[in-house]
Amino acid sequence: MGVGRPNVDKKITIGVCVMEKKVKCGCEVLSAPMRQILERLQAFGEFEIIHFGDKVILEDPIESWPICDCLIAFYSSGYPLGKVEAYAALRKPFLVNELEPQHLLHDRRKVYERLEIFGIPVPRYALVNRQVPYQELDYFVEEEDFVEVHGNRFCKPFVEKPIHGDDHSIMIYYPSSAGGGMKELFRKVGNRSSEFHPEVRRVRREGSYIYEEFMPTGGTDVKVYTVGTEYAHAEARKSPVVDGVVMRNPDGKEVRYPVLLTPNEKQMAREVCMAFRQAVCGFDLLRCEGRSYVCDVNGWSFVKNSYKYYDDAACVLRKMFLDAKAPHLSTAIPPTLPWKINKPVQPSEGLTRQGSGLGTFGQSEELRCVIVVMRHGDRTPKQKVKLKVTEERLLNLMLKYNGGRPRSETKLKSAVQLQDLLDATRMLVPRSRPGRESDSEAEDIEHAEKLRQVKAVLEEGGHFSGIYRKVQLKPLKWVKVAKSNGEGEEERPVEALMVLKYGGVLTHAGRKQAEELGRYFRNNMYPGEGTGLLRLHSTYRHDLKIYSSDEGRVQMSAAAFAKGLLDLEGQLTPILVSLVSKDASMLDGLDNASTEMDEAKARLNDIIINGSKKSHSNGSSEFPWMADGVGLPNNASELLPKLVKLTKKVTEQVRLLAKDEDENLTETSAYDVLLPYDQAKALGKTNIDVDRIAAGLPCGSEGFLLMYARWRKLERDLYNERKGRFDITQIPDVYDSCKYDLLHNAHLNLEGLDELFKVAQLLADGVIPNEYGINPKQKLKIGSKIARRLLGKILIDLRNTREEAIGVAELKSNQEQGVTISKTEKEDTDYHLKHCTKTDDGRRSSTTSEKSMDQDDDEDKEIKYRLDPKYANVKTPERHVRTRLYFTSESHIHSLMNVLRYCNLDESLQGEESLVCHSALERLCKTKELDYMSYIVLRLFENTAVPLEDPKRFRIELTFSRGADLSPLETNDIEAASLHQEHTLPIMGPERLQEVGSYLTLEKIEKMFRPFAMPPEDFPPPSAPVGFSGYFSKSAAVLERLVNLWPFNKNANANGK
């Protein structure tokens, strides 16, 4: 089959000394990659391949083994490495992979030690070495949410690896704030590569382990395959830490796609080769926050199913062998590679799991970016209990967790802390309620009631979670007491304020809404290419980042949405930890606008109570939204007494239900230890608890006692009978509770609840939007303060997308205009897409992606994954879509919407038209609520038929959805009626904010947003490392020059040259 060469008298012999089980492929003697590469080597006509076989390796003495010039040998289970070392010492062949260092690869401790010696970045780690199973070690401490090794703390999530390299049972432990539990990673079994165990909280103790920091990689693993120090091929795949489902093509093979390595990563590949003296070597790379880390070294590994890689590997190995054994021969590659005559057709790539897309957006227009700001899903009402405590047990608890500082407040969030509080509270709550004997005891009885409520909250659902319950203890009064050692005095608190916040939990309906909406986006927001978004995502042409505020309901909404968007399976906890980044500074908090919001509420109170709306009106029939207090009913002051009366009616009914429940609880054991509750399993639940509903109990984990506390607090706070004063800030809370109970507790048949809902809705429809500003100018002021950071980040997202798209377009244009590219460069295995970055002074400059990926100056510190077009079997490798998802609360949705529609009212933008068209402004004026799962979408399109400098090159499309904005009393909507049975409501479809056919340019968006957005220079500096320069030139991978610096060639004489 070979193509002979006249100047070769004797062929170079290559010995393949490998266990057959490692190289067999079905009935074939060799695995497909090995066979493909060796056949290519033989095709050059310079080599003879000798297969040793198991019998020779295991049974025959080394003296009788075949003699060869070059040796391919690597360890696998049952392989006599020592025997092979003796053979190499006897015959001194050229070794592709040296033998002695292969012993290191079986011990992860030695692998990490060797990597560190060579300065190769590894995750932060620590070793726990046990001589015998379950040995207690004084330097190892395990707490609920962290382990400590020699004082080095690893907070969950962290990774636990056995020290033995052949043991692939790797565990990831998750924090209680994300639901807890453990994910076990293992070698692929069928279509699974990991399994989530929500009940496992404690680490293993039966052996020795490495503990290391969990590196969030956006759900992606990178596998690097070297052939010598100058050649590295990288492939990315879906990480097993996400959902454990292996993505396979129709042939059953795992779907992987080649990606470009940064200069730093190429240098790391070279150093791995040198550190372990393995020319052909595979290792795992983690890309996290702009940096790359090596987390495992596998030794001999070949890429599967890549003919381009087989070509390259054969050429590199050929040069390696010739340099070692026949340096006088030319290593130049023939003009036509000998095996190209009958080149096999590479199989087409496809995904088994299907997803649909929108199709093309026109022949010249491409979707480049999708930015979504979204509110969380359906939740339980948010609650708060305040009480002053003087009990010794509670004061001691405060001192225990604040370090013994008498004037410092304490926050209790962890399961251990909350269990301590529950134990103390159980001891303080009386087993039976005494009847009220006199007014003087009223305060004591109310205190006991609040303690009982605290106990009920802590016991709710039978589990603890730092996401949904937190307690603050703030000292109020102190006394001087003698120190225990008798030397002087010290302060001791005698009274503290306890504040318990709870509720606001994402319901089963909220999880279902988020997941369904994720599926809707997958099928409707992206262009169709084969399988639409999934195709883009799996081929690393989809750059996805998900951000969430600090609230548990927001985080879980983000995880559920990601599950639907990416067609993932399993529990939400691993998805949350792997894919969602928290950014409280951007998506939480109202502190920046608290003064203005207080002013708006005071003015709102004046309008409702005193009816002073008309005197301050600035609106007209054409622009009704310009008036003060738009949306408030004219008879608001008359509705308030009705609201109070109906609230009392509902509260009394719930009181009677709670009284029955409390009497039943008192008769049973109130001090039983609670059984552990799998919160992680509950987090993934999207169905109603049918048994609770059938038993006539409230939906979810709320009992009647807490339901009564919720309504009783509303009744008290809504109207102060002693002062005869209404508190209009309680209107949204009354509406919230009404809507929740109509949706989730309709089976309780509370009389008057539907009537109360109608009254509360009329008032809330006016109050809620006006809390963010009474008129457009105030709405703009408040909105710009709350959303300032988010607006700045959106502008950065759009700018980065534009710069990247222009860079790709410039490269394509240069190629089409016939820019001279040498033949060798066409064969360059490190071919990169050229794109643009910004220089320090903000000017745009073209450079290769080598620089842009390592010296990334993006203010949002984001990693860029890039498909390698030379190896990818993809029709449009240049197609690349950026998606940024921002999950937040109602305040940020209102704020962003108010900036969108009223930004033109700013003095600096006078004369500019609104970003939102007149008809959309009218619709928004009539939109009463931006409900659960409401969202705002900005999609950036590039018209490739328009010149680069034309403002119309980039177009923005604005849409929004009101979310689940449908009354639970709706009877005419068939879909809503069906969903109502499942305690959920449909999410309204997207509505346009521009006229059909209008053209909103990116330039206009930037101009209108800039006065309200945080400037890029105010964002934290990027954490990207300094890019490596010097060793790899832009043409460093030309095949003729590969392997020139392979260090082991210098030792060829010692190996028998």
Short mmCIF file of N, CA and C in Angstrom, two decimals, residues 364-432:
data_model
loop_
_atom_site.label_atom_id
_atom_site.label_comp_id
_atom_site.label_asym_id
_atom_site.label_seq_id
_atom_site.Cartn_x
_atom_site.Cartn_y
_atom_site.Cartn_z
N SER A 364 -29.11 37.96 3.92
CA SER A 364 -27.94 38.76 4.29
C SER A 364 -27.93 39.13 5.77
N GLU A 365 -28.93 38.71 6.54
CA GLU A 365 -28.99 39.12 7.95
C GLU A 365 -28.75 37.92 8.86
N GLU A 366 -27.84 38.13 9.84
CA GLU A 366 -27.48 37.07 10.78
C GLU A 366 -27.74 37.54 12.20
N LEU A 367 -28.31 36.66 13.02
CA LEU A 367 -28.45 36.95 14.45
C LEU A 367 -27.08 36.85 15.10
N ARG A 368 -26.70 37.89 15.85
CA ARG A 368 -25.39 37.89 16.49
C ARG A 368 -25.47 37.84 18.02
N CYS A 369 -26.53 38.38 18.59
CA CYS A 369 -26.56 38.47 20.05
C CYS A 369 -28.00 38.45 20.56
N VAL A 370 -28.22 37.74 21.66
CA VAL A 370 -29.52 37.73 22.34
C VAL A 370 -29.27 38.11 23.80
N ILE A 371 -29.86 39.21 24.23
CA ILE A 371 -29.73 39.67 25.62
C ILE A 371 -31.13 39.65 26.24
N VAL A 372 -31.25 38.96 27.36
CA VAL A 372 -32.56 38.81 28.01
C VAL A 372 -32.44 39.23 29.46
N VAL A 373 -33.35 40.08 29.90
CA VAL A 373 -33.49 40.41 31.32
C VAL A 373 -34.84 39.86 31.75
N MET A 374 -34.84 38.99 32.74
CA MET A 374 -36.05 38.21 33.05
C MET A 374 -36.33 38.20 34.55
N ARG A 375 -37.60 38.28 34.88
CA ARG A 375 -38.03 38.16 36.28
C ARG A 375 -38.15 36.68 36.64
N HIS A 376 -38.01 36.39 37.92
CA HIS A 376 -38.11 35.01 38.40
C HIS A 376 -39.54 34.46 38.25
N GLY A 377 -39.68 33.17 38.50
CA GLY A 377 -40.98 32.50 38.37
C GLY A 377 -41.86 32.66 39.60
N ASP A 378 -43.03 32.02 39.55
CA ASP A 378 -44.03 32.06 40.62
C ASP A 378 -43.39 31.69 41.96
N ARG A 379 -43.69 32.46 43.00
CA ARG A 379 -43.10 32.21 44.32
C ARG A 379 -44.17 32.29 45.41
N THR A 380 -43.80 31.81 46.59
CA THR A 380 -44.67 31.99 47.74
C THR A 380 -44.52 33.43 48.23
N PRO A 381 -45.50 33.96 48.96
CA PRO A 381 -45.38 35.34 49.46
C PRO A 381 -44.18 35.50 50.40
N LYS A 382 -43.52 36.65 50.28
CA LYS A 382 -42.38 36.94 51.15
C LYS A 382 -42.89 37.37 52.54
N GLN A 383 -42.20 36.91 53.59
CA GLN A 383 -42.66 37.16 54.96
C GLN A 383 -41.53 37.64 55.85
N LYS A 384 -41.93 38.31 56.94
CA LYS A 384 -40.96 38.79 57.93
C LYS A 384 -41.60 38.77 59.31
N VAL A 385 -40.86 38.29 60.32
CA VAL A 385 -41.32 38.32 61.71
C VAL A 385 -40.29 39.09 62.52
N LYS A 386 -40.76 40.08 63.31
CA LYS A 386 -39.87 40.83 64.19
C LYS A 386 -40.35 40.66 65.63
N LEU A 387 -39.41 40.36 66.54
CA LEU A 387 -39.77 40.31 67.96
C LEU A 387 -38.54 40.59 68.80
N LYS A 388 -38.79 41.25 69.94
CA LYS A 388 -37.69 41.50 70.89
C LYS A 388 -37.57 40.30 71.80
N VAL A 389 -36.33 39.84 71.99
CA VAL A 389 -36.12 38.65 72.81
C VAL A 389 -35.19 38.97 73.98
N THR A 390 -35.51 38.40 75.14
CA THR A 390 -34.68 38.58 76.33
C THR A 390 -34.25 37.22 76.91
N GLU A 391 -34.73 36.14 76.27
CA GLU A 391 -34.44 34.80 76.79
C GLU A 391 -32.94 34.49 76.71
N GLU A 392 -32.42 33.92 77.80
CA GLU A 392 -30.99 33.61 77.91
C GLU A 392 -30.51 32.69 76.78
N ARG A 393 -31.35 31.71 76.43
CA ARG A 393 -30.96 30.75 75.39
C ARG A 393 -30.69 31.46 74.05
N LEU A 394 -31.56 32.40 73.72
CA LEU A 394 -31.43 33.09 72.43
C LEU A 394 -30.27 34.07 72.44
N LEU A 395 -30.07 34.74 73.58
CA LEU A 395 -28.94 35.67 73.67
C LEU A 395 -27.61 34.92 73.61
N ASN A 396 -27.55 33.74 74.25
CA ASN A 396 -26.34 32.93 74.19
C ASN A 396 -26.06 32.45 72.78
N LEU A 397 -27.15 32.15 72.07
CA LEU A 397 -27.01 31.71 70.68
C LEU A 397 -26.42 32.83 69.82
N MET A 398 -26.85 34.06 70.07
CA MET A 398 -26.33 35.21 69.33
C MET A 398 -24.83 35.35 69.59
N LEU A 399 -24.43 35.21 70.86
CA LEU A 399 -23.01 35.34 71.20
C LEU A 399 -22.19 34.19 70.61
N LYS A 400 -22.79 33.00 70.55
CA LYS A 400 -22.09 31.84 70.02
C LYS A 400 -21.67 32.06 68.57
N TYR A 401 -22.55 32.71 67.78
CA TYR A 401 -22.27 32.84 66.35
C TYR A 401 -21.74 34.21 65.93
N ASN A 402 -21.56 35.14 66.90
CA ASN A 402 -20.94 36.42 66.51
C ASN A 402 -19.57 36.58 67.13
N GLY A 403 -19.02 35.46 67.62
CA GLY A 403 -17.67 35.49 68.17
C GLY A 403 -17.61 36.06 69.58
N GLY A 404 -18.76 36.06 70.29
CA GLY A 404 -18.77 36.54 71.67
C GLY A 404 -18.73 38.05 71.79
N ARG A 405 -19.04 38.77 70.70
CA ARG A 405 -19.02 40.24 70.73
C ARG A 405 -20.41 40.75 71.12
N PRO A 406 -20.55 41.37 72.28
CA PRO A 406 -21.88 41.73 72.80
C PRO A 406 -22.64 42.75 71.96
N ARG A 407 -21.92 43.57 71.19
CA ARG A 407 -22.61 44.62 70.43
C ARG A 407 -22.70 44.30 68.93
N SER A 408 -22.32 43.10 68.56
CA SER A 408 -22.36 42.74 67.14
C SER A 408 -23.61 41.92 66.83
N GLU A 409 -24.18 42.17 65.64
CA GLU A 409 -25.35 41.38 65.24
C GLU A 409 -24.89 40.06 64.64
N THR A 410 -25.82 39.11 64.59
CA THR A 410 -25.53 37.77 64.09
C THR A 410 -26.52 37.42 63.00
N LYS A 411 -26.04 36.77 61.93
CA LYS A 411 -26.92 36.25 60.89
C LYS A 411 -26.85 34.74 60.90
N LEU A 412 -28.00 34.11 60.98
CA LEU A 412 -28.08 32.65 61.00
C LEU A 412 -28.71 32.19 59.69
N LYS A 413 -27.93 31.41 58.90
CA LYS A 413 -28.43 30.94 57.61
C LYS A 413 -28.21 29.45 57.39
N SER A 414 -27.13 28.92 57.95
CA SER A 414 -26.81 27.52 57.67
C SER A 414 -27.74 26.58 58.42
N ALA A 415 -27.78 25.33 57.98
CA ALA A 415 -28.64 24.33 58.60
C ALA A 415 -28.28 24.13 60.07
N VAL A 416 -26.97 24.12 60.38
CA VAL A 416 -26.53 23.92 61.76
C VAL A 416 -27.01 25.07 62.64
N GLN A 417 -26.85 26.30 62.15
CA GLN A 417 -27.27 27.47 62.92
C GLN A 417 -28.78 27.49 63.14
N LEU A 418 -29.51 27.21 62.07
CA LEU A 418 -30.98 27.22 62.18
C LEU A 418 -31.48 26.08 63.07
N GLN A 419 -30.78 24.94 63.07
CA GLN A 419 -31.16 23.84 63.95
C GLN A 419 -30.95 24.24 65.41
N ASP A 420 -29.85 24.94 65.68
CA ASP A 420 -29.61 25.44 67.05
C ASP A 420 -30.73 26.37 67.49
N LEU A 421 -31.14 27.26 66.58
CA LEU A 421 -32.21 28.19 66.89
C LEU A 421 -33.53 27.45 67.13
N LEU A 422 -33.80 26.46 66.30
CA LEU A 422 -35.03 25.68 66.46
C LEU A 422 -35.04 24.94 67.79
N ASP A 423 -33.90 24.35 68.16
CA ASP A 423 -33.83 23.65 69.44
C ASP A 423 -34.12 24.59 70.60
N ALA A 424 -33.54 25.80 70.52
CA ALA A 424 -33.77 26.78 71.59
C ALA A 424 -35.22 27.23 71.61
N THR A 425 -35.78 27.47 70.42
CA THR A 425 -37.16 27.95 70.34
C THR A 425 -38.14 26.90 70.85
N ARG A 426 -37.88 25.63 70.54
CA ARG A 426 -38.77 24.56 71.02
C ARG A 426 -38.83 24.53 72.55
N MET A 427 -37.72 24.83 73.19
CA MET A 427 -37.69 24.84 74.65
C MET A 427 -38.45 26.03 75.22
N LEU A 428 -38.59 27.08 74.43
CA LEU A 428 -39.20 28.33 74.94
C LEU A 428 -40.70 28.43 74.64
N VAL A 429 -41.15 27.75 73.60
CA VAL A 429 -42.57 27.83 73.23
C VAL A 429 -43.38 26.97 74.19
N PRO A 430 -44.40 27.53 74.84
CA PRO A 430 -45.24 26.72 75.75
C PRO A 430 -45.99 25.64 74.99
N ARG A 431 -46.16 24.47 75.63
CA ARG A 431 -46.82 23.35 74.96
C ARG A 431 -48.30 23.63 74.74
N SER A 432 -48.91 24.47 75.58
CA SER A 432 -50.32 24.82 75.40
C SER A 432 -50.48 26.32 75.54
#
